[in-house]
mmCIF file of C-alpha atoms in Angstrom:
data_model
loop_
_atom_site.group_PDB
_atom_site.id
_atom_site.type_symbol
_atom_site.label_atom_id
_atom_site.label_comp_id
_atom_site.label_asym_id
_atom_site.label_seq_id
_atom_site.Cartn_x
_atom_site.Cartn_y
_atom_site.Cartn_z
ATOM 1 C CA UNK A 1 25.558 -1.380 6.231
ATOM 2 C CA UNK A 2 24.814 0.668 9.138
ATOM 3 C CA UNK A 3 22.719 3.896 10.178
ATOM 4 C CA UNK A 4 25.810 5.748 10.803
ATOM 5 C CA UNK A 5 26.945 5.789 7.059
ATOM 6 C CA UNK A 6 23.490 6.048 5.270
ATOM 7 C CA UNK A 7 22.496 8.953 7.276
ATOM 8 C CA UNK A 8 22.912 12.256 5.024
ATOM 9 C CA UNK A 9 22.962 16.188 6.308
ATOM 10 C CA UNK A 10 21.459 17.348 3.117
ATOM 11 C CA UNK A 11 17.689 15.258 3.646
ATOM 12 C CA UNK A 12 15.122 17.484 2.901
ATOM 13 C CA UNK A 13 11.779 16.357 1.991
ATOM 14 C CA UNK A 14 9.742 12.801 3.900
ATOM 15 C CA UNK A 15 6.031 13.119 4.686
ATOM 16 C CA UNK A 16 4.639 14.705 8.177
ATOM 17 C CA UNK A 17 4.556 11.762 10.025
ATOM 18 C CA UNK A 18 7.710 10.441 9.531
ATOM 19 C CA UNK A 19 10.432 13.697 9.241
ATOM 20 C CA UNK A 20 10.992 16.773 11.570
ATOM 21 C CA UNK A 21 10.861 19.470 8.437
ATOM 22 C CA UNK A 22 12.004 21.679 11.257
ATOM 23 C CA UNK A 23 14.894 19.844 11.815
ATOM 24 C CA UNK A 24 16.151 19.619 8.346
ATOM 25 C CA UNK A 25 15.409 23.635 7.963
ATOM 26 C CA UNK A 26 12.323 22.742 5.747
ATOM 27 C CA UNK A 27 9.542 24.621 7.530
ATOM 28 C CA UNK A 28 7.396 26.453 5.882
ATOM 29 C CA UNK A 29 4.156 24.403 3.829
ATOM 30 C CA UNK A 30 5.139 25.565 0.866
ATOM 31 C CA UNK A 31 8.428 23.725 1.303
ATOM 32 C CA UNK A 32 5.988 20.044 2.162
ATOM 33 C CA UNK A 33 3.825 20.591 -0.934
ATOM 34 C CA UNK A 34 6.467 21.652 -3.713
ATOM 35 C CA UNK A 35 9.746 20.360 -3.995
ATOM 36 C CA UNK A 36 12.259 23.184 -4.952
ATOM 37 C CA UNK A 37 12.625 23.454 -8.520
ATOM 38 C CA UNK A 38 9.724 21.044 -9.629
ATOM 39 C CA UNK A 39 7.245 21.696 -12.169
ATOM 40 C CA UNK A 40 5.098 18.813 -13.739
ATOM 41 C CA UNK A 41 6.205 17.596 -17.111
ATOM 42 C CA UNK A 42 2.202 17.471 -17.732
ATOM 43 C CA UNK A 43 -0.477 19.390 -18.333
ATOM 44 C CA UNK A 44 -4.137 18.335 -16.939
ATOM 45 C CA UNK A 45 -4.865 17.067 -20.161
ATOM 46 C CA UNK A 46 -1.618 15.153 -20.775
ATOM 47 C CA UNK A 47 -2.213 13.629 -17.475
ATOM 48 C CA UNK A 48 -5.149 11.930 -17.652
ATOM 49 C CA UNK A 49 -3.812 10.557 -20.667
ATOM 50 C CA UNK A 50 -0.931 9.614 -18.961
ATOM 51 C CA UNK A 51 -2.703 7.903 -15.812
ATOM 52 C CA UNK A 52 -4.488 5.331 -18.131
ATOM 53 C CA UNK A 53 -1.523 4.607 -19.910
ATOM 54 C CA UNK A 54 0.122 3.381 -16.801
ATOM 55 C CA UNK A 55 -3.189 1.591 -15.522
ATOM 56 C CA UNK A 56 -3.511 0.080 -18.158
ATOM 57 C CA UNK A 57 -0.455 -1.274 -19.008
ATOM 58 C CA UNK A 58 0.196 -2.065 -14.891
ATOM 59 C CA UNK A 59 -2.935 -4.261 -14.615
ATOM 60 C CA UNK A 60 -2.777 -6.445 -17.622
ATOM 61 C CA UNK A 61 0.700 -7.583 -16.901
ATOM 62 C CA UNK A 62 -0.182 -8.001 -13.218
ATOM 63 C CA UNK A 63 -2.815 -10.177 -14.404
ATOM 64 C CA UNK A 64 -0.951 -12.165 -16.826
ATOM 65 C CA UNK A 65 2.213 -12.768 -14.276
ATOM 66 C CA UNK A 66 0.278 -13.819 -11.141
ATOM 67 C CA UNK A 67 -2.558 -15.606 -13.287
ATOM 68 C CA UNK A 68 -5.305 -13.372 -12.400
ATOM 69 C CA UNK A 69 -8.844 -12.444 -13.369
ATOM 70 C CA UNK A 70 -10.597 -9.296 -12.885
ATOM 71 C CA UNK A 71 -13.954 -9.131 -11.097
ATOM 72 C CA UNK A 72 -16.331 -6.813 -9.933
ATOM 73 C CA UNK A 73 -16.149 -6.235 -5.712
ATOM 74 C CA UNK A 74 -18.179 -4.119 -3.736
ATOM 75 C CA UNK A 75 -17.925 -0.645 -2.218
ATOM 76 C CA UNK A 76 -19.574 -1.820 1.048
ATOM 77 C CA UNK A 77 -20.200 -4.089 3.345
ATOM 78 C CA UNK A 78 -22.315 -5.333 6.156
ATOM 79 C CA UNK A 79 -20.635 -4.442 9.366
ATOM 80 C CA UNK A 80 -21.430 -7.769 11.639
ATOM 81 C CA UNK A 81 -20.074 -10.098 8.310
ATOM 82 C CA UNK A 82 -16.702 -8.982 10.286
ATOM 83 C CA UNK A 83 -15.373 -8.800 6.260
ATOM 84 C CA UNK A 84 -14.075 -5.330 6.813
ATOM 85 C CA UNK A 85 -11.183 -4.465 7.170
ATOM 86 C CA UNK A 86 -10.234 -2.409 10.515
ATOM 87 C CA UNK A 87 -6.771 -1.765 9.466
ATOM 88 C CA UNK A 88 -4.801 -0.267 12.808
ATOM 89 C CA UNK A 89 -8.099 -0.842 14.740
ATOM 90 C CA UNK A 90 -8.413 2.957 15.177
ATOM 91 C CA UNK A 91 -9.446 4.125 11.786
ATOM 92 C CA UNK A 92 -13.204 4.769 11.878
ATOM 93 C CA UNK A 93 -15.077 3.431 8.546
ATOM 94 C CA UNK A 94 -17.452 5.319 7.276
ATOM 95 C CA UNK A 95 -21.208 4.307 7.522
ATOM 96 C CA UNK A 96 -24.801 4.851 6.262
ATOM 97 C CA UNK A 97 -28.644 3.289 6.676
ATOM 98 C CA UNK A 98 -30.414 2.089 4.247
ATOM 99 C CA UNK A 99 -34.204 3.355 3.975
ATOM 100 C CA UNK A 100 -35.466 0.294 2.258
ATOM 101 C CA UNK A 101 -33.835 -2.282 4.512
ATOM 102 C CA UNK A 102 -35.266 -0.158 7.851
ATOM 103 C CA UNK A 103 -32.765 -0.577 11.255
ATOM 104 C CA UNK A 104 -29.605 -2.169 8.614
ATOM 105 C CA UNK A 105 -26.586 -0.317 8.542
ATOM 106 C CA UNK A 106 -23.218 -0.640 5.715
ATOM 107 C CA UNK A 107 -20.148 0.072 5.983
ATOM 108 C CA UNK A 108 -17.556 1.312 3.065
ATOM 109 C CA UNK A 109 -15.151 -0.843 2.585
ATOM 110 C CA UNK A 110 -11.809 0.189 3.923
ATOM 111 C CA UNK A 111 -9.768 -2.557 1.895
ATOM 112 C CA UNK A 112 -10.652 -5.904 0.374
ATOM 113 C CA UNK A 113 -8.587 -8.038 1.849
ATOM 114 C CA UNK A 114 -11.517 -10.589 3.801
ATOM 115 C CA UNK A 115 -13.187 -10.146 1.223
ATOM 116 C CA UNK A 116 -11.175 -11.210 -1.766
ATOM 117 C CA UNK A 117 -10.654 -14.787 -0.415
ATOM 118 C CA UNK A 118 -14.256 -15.534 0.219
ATOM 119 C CA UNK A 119 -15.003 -14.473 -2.996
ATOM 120 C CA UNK A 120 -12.634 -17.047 -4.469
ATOM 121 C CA UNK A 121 -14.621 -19.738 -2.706
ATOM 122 C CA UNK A 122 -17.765 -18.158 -4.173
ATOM 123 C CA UNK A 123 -16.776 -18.548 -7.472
ATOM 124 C CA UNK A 124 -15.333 -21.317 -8.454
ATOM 125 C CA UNK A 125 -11.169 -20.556 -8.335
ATOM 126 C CA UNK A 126 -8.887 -23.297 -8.352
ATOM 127 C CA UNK A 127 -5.297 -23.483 -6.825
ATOM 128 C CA UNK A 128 -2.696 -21.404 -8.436
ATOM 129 C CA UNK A 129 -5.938 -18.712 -9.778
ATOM 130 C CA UNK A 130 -6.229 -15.417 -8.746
ATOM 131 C CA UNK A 131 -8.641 -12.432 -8.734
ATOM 132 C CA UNK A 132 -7.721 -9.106 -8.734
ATOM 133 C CA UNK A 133 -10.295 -5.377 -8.488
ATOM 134 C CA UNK A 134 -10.738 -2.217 -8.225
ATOM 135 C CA UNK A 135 -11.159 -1.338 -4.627
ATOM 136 C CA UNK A 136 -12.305 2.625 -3.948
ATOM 137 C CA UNK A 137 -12.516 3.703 -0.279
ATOM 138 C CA UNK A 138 -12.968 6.351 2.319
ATOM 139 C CA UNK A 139 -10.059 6.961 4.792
ATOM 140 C CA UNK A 140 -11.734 9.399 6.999
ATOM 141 C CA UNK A 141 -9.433 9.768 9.763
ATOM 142 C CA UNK A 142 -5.912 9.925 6.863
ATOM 143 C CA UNK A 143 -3.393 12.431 8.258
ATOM 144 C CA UNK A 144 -3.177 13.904 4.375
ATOM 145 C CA UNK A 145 0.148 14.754 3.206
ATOM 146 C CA UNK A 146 2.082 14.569 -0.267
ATOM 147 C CA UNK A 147 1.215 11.013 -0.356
ATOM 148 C CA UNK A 148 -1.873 10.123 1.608
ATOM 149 C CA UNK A 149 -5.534 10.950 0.558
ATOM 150 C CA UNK A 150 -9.005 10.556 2.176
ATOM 151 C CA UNK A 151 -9.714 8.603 -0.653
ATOM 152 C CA UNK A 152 -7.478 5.404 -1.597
ATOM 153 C CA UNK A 153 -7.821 3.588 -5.348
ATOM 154 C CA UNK A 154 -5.809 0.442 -5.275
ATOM 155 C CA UNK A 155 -5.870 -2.859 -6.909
ATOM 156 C CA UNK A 156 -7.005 -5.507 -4.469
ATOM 157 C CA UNK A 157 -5.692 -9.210 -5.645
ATOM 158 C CA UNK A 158 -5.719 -12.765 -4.152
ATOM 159 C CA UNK A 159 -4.506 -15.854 -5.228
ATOM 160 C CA UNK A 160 -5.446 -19.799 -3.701
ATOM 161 C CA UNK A 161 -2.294 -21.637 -2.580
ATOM 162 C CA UNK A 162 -2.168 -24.361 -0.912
ATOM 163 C CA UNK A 163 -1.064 -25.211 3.001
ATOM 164 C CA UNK A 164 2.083 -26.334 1.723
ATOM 165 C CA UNK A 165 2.494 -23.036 0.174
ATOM 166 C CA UNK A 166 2.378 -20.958 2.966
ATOM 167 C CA UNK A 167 5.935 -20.121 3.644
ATOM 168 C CA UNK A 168 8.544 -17.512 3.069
ATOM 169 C CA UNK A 169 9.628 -18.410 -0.460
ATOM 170 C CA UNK A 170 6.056 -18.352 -2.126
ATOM 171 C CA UNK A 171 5.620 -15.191 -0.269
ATOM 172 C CA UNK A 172 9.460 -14.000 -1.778
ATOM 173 C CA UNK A 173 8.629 -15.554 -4.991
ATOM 174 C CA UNK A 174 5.436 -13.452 -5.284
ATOM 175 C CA UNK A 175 7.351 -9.902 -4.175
ATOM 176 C CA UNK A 176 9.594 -11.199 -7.020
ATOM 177 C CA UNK A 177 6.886 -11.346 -9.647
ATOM 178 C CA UNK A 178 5.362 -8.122 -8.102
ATOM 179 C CA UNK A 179 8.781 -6.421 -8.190
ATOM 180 C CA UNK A 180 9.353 -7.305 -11.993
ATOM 181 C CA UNK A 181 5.914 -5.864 -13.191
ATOM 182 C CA UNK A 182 7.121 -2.676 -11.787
ATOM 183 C CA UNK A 183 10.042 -2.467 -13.221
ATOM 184 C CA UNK A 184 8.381 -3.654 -16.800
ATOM 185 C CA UNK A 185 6.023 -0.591 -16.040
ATOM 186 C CA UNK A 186 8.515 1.707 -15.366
ATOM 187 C CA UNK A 187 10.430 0.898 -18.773
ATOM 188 C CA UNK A 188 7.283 0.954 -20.915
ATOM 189 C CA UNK A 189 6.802 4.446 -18.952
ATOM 190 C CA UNK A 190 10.403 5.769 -20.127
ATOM 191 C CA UNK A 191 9.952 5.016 -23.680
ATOM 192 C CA UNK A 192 6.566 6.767 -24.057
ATOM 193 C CA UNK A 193 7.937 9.433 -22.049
ATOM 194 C CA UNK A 194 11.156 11.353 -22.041
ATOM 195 C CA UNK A 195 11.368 12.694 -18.946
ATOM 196 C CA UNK A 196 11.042 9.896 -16.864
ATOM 197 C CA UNK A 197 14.587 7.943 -16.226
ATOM 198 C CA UNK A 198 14.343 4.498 -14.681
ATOM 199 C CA UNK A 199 15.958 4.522 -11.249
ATOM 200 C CA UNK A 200 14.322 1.007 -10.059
ATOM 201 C CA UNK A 201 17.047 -1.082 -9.381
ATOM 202 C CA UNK A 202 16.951 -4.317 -10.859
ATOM 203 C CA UNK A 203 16.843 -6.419 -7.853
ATOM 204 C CA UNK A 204 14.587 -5.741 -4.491
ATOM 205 C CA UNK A 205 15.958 -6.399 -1.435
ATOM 206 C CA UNK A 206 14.895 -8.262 1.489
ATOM 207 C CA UNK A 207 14.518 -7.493 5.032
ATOM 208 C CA UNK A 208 12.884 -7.916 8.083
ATOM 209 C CA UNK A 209 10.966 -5.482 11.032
ATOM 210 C CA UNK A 210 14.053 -7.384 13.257
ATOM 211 C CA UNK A 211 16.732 -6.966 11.219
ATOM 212 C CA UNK A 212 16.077 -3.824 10.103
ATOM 213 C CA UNK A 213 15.571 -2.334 14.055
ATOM 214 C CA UNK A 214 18.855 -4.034 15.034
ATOM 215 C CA UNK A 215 20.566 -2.172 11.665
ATOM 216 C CA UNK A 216 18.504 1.134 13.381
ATOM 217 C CA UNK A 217 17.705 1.057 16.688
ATOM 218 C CA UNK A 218 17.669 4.494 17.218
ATOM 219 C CA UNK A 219 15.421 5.641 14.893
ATOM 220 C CA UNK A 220 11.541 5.818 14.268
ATOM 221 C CA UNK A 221 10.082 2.859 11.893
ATOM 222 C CA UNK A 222 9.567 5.572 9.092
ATOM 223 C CA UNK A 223 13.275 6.590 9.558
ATOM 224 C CA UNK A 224 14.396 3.176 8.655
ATOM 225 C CA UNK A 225 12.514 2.665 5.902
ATOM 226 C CA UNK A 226 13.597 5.736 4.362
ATOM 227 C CA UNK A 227 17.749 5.124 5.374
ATOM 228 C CA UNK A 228 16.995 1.480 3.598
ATOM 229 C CA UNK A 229 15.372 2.650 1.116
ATOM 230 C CA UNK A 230 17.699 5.110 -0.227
ATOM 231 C CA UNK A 231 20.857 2.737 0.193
ATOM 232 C CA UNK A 232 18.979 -0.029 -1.930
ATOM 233 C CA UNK A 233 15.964 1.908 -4.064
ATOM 234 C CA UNK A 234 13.528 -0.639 -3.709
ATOM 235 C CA UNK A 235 12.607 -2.836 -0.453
ATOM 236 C CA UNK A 236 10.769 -5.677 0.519
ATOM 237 C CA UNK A 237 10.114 -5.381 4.358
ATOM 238 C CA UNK A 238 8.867 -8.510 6.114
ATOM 239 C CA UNK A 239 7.235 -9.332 9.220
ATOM 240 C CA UNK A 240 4.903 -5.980 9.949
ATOM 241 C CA UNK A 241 2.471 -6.569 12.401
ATOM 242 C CA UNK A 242 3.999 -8.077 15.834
ATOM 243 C CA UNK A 243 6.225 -6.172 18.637
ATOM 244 C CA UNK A 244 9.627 -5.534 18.181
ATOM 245 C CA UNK A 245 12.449 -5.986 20.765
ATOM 246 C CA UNK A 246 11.576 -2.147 21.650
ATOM 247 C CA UNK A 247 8.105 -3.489 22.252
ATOM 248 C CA UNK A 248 6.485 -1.992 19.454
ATOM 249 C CA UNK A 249 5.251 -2.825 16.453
ATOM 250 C CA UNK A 250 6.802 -1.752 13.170
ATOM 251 C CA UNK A 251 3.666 -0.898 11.613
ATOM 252 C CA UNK A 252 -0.434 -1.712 12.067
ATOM 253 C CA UNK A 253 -1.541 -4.572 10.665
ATOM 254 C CA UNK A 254 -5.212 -6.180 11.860
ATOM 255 C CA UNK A 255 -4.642 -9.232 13.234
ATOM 256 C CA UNK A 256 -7.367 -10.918 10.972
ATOM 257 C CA UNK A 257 -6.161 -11.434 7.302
ATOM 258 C CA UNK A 258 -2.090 -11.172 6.902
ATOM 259 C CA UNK A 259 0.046 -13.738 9.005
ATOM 260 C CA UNK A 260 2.306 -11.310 10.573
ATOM 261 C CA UNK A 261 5.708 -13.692 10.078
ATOM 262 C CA UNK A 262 4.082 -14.110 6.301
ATOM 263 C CA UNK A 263 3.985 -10.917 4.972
ATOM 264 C CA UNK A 264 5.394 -7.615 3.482
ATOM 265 C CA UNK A 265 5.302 -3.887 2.075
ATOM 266 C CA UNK A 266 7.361 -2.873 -1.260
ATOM 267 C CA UNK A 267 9.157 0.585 -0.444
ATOM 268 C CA UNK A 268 10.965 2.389 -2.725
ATOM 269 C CA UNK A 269 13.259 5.329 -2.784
ATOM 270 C CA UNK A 270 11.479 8.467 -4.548
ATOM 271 C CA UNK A 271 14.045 11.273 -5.217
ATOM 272 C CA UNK A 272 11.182 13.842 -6.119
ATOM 273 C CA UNK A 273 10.074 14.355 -2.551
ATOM 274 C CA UNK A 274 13.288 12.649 -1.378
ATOM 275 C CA UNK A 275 10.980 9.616 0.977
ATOM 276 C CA UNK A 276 10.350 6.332 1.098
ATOM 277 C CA UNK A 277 7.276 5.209 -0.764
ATOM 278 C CA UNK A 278 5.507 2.407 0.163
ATOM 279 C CA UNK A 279 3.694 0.837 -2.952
ATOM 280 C CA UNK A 280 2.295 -2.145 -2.082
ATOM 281 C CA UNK A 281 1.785 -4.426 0.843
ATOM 282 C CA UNK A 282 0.833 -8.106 0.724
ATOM 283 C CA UNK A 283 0.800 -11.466 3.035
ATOM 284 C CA UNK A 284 0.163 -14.946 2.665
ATOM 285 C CA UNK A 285 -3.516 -15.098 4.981
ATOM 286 C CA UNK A 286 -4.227 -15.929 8.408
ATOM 287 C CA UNK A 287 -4.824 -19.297 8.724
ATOM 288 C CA UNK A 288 -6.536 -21.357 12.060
ATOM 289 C CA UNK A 289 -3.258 -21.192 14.151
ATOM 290 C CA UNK A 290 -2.106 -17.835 12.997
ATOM 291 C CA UNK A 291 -5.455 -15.908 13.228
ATOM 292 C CA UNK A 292 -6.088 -17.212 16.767
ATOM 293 C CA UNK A 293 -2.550 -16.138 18.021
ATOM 294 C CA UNK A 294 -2.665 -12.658 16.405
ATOM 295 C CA UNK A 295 -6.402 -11.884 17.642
ATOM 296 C CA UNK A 296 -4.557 -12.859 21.097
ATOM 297 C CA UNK A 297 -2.043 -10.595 20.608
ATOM 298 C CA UNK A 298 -4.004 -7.790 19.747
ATOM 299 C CA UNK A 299 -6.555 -7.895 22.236
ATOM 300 C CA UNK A 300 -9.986 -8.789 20.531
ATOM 301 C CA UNK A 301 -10.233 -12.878 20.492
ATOM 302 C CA UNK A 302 -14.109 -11.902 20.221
ATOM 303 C CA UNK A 303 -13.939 -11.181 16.838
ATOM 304 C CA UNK A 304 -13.033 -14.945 16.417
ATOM 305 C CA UNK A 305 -16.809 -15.042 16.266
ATOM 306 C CA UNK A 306 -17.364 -13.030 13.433
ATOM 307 C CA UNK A 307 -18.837 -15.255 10.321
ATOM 308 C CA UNK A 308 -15.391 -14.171 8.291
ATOM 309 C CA UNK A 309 -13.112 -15.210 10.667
ATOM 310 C CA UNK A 310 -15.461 -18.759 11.997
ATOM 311 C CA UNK A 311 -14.811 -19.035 7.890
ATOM 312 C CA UNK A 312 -11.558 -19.323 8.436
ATOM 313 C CA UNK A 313 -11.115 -21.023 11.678
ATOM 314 C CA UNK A 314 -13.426 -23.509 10.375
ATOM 315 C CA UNK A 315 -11.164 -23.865 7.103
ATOM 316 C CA UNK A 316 -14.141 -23.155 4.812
ATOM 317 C CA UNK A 317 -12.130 -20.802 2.851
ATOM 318 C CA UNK A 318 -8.931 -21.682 0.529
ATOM 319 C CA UNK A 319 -5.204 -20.537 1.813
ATOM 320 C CA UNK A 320 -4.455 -17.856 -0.307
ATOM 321 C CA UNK A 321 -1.843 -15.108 -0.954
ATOM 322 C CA UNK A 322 -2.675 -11.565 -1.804
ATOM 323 C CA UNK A 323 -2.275 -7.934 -1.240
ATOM 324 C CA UNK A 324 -2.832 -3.981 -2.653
ATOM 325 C CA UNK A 325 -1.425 -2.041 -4.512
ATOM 326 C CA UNK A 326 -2.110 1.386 -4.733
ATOM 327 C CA UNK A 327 -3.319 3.047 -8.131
ATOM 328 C CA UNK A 328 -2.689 6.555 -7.773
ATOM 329 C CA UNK A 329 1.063 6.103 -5.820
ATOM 330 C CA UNK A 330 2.177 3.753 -8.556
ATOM 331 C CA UNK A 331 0.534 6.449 -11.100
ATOM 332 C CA UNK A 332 2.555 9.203 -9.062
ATOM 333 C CA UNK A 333 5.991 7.140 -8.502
ATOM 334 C CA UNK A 334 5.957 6.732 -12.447
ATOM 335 C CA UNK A 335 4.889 9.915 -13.532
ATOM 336 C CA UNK A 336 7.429 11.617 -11.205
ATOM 337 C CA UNK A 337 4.455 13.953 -9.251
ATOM 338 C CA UNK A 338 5.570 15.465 -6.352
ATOM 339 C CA UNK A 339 1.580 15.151 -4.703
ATOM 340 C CA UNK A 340 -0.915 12.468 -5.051
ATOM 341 C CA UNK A 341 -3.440 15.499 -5.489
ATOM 342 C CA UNK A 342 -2.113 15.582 -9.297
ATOM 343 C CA UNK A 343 -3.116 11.917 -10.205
ATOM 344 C CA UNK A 344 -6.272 11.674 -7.935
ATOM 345 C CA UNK A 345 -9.364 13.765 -7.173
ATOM 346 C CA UNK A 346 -10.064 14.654 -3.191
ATOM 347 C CA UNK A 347 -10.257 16.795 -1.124
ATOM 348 C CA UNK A 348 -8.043 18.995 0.868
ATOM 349 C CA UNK A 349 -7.271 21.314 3.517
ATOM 350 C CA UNK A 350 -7.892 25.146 2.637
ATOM 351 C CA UNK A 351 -4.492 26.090 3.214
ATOM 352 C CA UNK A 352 -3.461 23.281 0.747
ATOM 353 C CA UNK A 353 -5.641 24.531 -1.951
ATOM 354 C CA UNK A 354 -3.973 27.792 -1.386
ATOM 355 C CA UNK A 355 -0.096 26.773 -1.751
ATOM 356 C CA UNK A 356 -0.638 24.404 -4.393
ATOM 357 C CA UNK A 357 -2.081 26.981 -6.347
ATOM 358 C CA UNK A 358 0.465 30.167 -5.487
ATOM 359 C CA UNK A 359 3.266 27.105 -6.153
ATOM 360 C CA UNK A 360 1.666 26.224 -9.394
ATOM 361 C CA UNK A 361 0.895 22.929 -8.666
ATOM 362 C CA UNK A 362 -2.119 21.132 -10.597
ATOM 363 C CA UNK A 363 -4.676 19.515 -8.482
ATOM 364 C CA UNK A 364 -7.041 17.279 -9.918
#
């Protein structure tokens, strides 16, 4: 397998950031928004209905599989707990006083992921329990595209492990379990629907940041993704976070709650807009030696004070395993939308609102 012999003339459609539409003769926003020849299977109404169908059915075997319980989390925090997540570092979370607590500032949460295993030493979760939650939040600074929102619905989860446990087969094992609800989902989908064919393979496959830049050296992260992703449908790709041997990294990852050799995004191959689609990403946690290494690497070993991250230097919270995964791209992967405007309610550029509604296409 080589990027020679994946690479196709007749690509058309990725998102902004990651394909030249230019280059493919794609070019106009009209051509982004609306795949040629696409026309939802769904009315409004028929999609709402739709949307809870897959929720629901998503989240209870999720639960059942990775031994989960649902519980309530919050939609901000405070921003010296250091529990927020910072994400690339650059994103900018959104903010707000509070009049009755005069001078005190909170933060909306930008993911759960601190947050999830402290609350598992809060209440009471043994080894091999999980939580999972609704997490809502405010991505001010997105790039929005077919696929990315200001506003990002995902299920947050986290599961206790033990030290033992943190290696690369629980964290293969887990993608496994992960892997198998979506394809479960995707079959339930197919019989309540007609229209939507199965085209998850039945295996993922596994790969690393390393081995997938020495398969494609000469291409852009995204670009690799997408070449994998098409040659095997559905992806687990390992080790996001640290620099490559072209001294970058393959992708973001804060250097305070996934273990950057630990952990991984599920991609899959979505012929409606003809991209890779990342649906979830996970990691086994930081622990003492990890998080102390990583803050190193990243630059900001002050944050090492934070009351989070002393939790976890200190080894006052459990090793755990977790990860999100995000509500409306599973809802729009299984649905077969071409925009994540048609499962989710945002907002949008002007010019968007204008070609999605010459193109026909139904924005919630």
């Amino acid at each position: 397998l080589t990027g020679g012999n994946l690479i196709e003339s007749n690509i058309r459609y990725g998102t902004v950031r990651s394909i030249n539409y230019e280059r493919y003769g794609y070019n106009t926003m009209a051509d982004q928004l609306v795949p040629r020849g696409y026309k939802s299977q769904l009315n409004l109404y028929e999609t709402q209905v739709a949307i809870k169908t897959v929720k629901d059915f998503f989240q209870t075997l999720l639960a059942e599989r990775l031994h989960l319980l649902r519980v309530s989390a919050p939609l901000f925090v405070a921003p010296e707990s250091g529990m927020n997540d910072n994400l690339n570092g650059v994103e900018r979370p959104v903010n707000f006083d509070i009049k009755e607590q005069e001078g005190r500032e909170a933060e909306i949460v930008q993911s759960l992921a601190k947050w999830k295993r402290y609350a598992l030493r809060k209440y009471g979760f043994s080894v091999g329990e999980g939580l999972y939650t609704d997490m809502s939040a405010i991505r001010r600074d997105e790039i929005t595209d077919n696929i990315h929102s200001i506003y990002v619905d995902q299920w947050d989860w986290e599961k206790i492990i033990t030290r033992e446990d943190r290696n690369l087969d629980t964290l293969k094992e887990t993608v496994r379990t992960v892997y198998k609800v979506l394809r479960k989902t995707e079959k339930y989908m197919s019989i309540h629907y007609d229209y939507i064919e199965e085209i998850l393979p039945h295996d993922i496959f596994f790969i690393t940041t390393r081995e997938l830049e020495e398969m494609f050296p000469d291409y852009t992260p995204k670009e690799r993704e997408y070449y994998i992703a098409k040659a095997k449908g559905a992806v687990c790709i390992m080790q996001i976070g640290d620099v490559l041997e072209s001294g970058e990294p393959h992708d973001g990852r804060a250097p305070d709650y996934d273990d950057w050799a630990l952990n991984a995004d599920i991609v899959v191959y979505y012929p409606v807009l003809d991209i890779a689609l990342e649906l979830s990403s996970m990691g086994i946690r930081v622990d003492r030696e990890a998080l102390l290494s990583q803050l190193e690497k990243a630059g900001c070993t002050e944050r090492a004070q934070l009351p989070f991250q002393k939790s976890v230097l200190d080894e006052t919270v459990p090793f755990t395993i977790g990860g999100g995964i995000g509500q409306s791209r599973i809802c729009m992967f299984f649905l077969r939308k071409a925009h994540i405007g048609e499962v989710q309610c945002s907002l949008w550029p002007e010019e968007v609102m204008c070609e999605a509604e010459k193109e026909g296409l139904q924005l919630l």
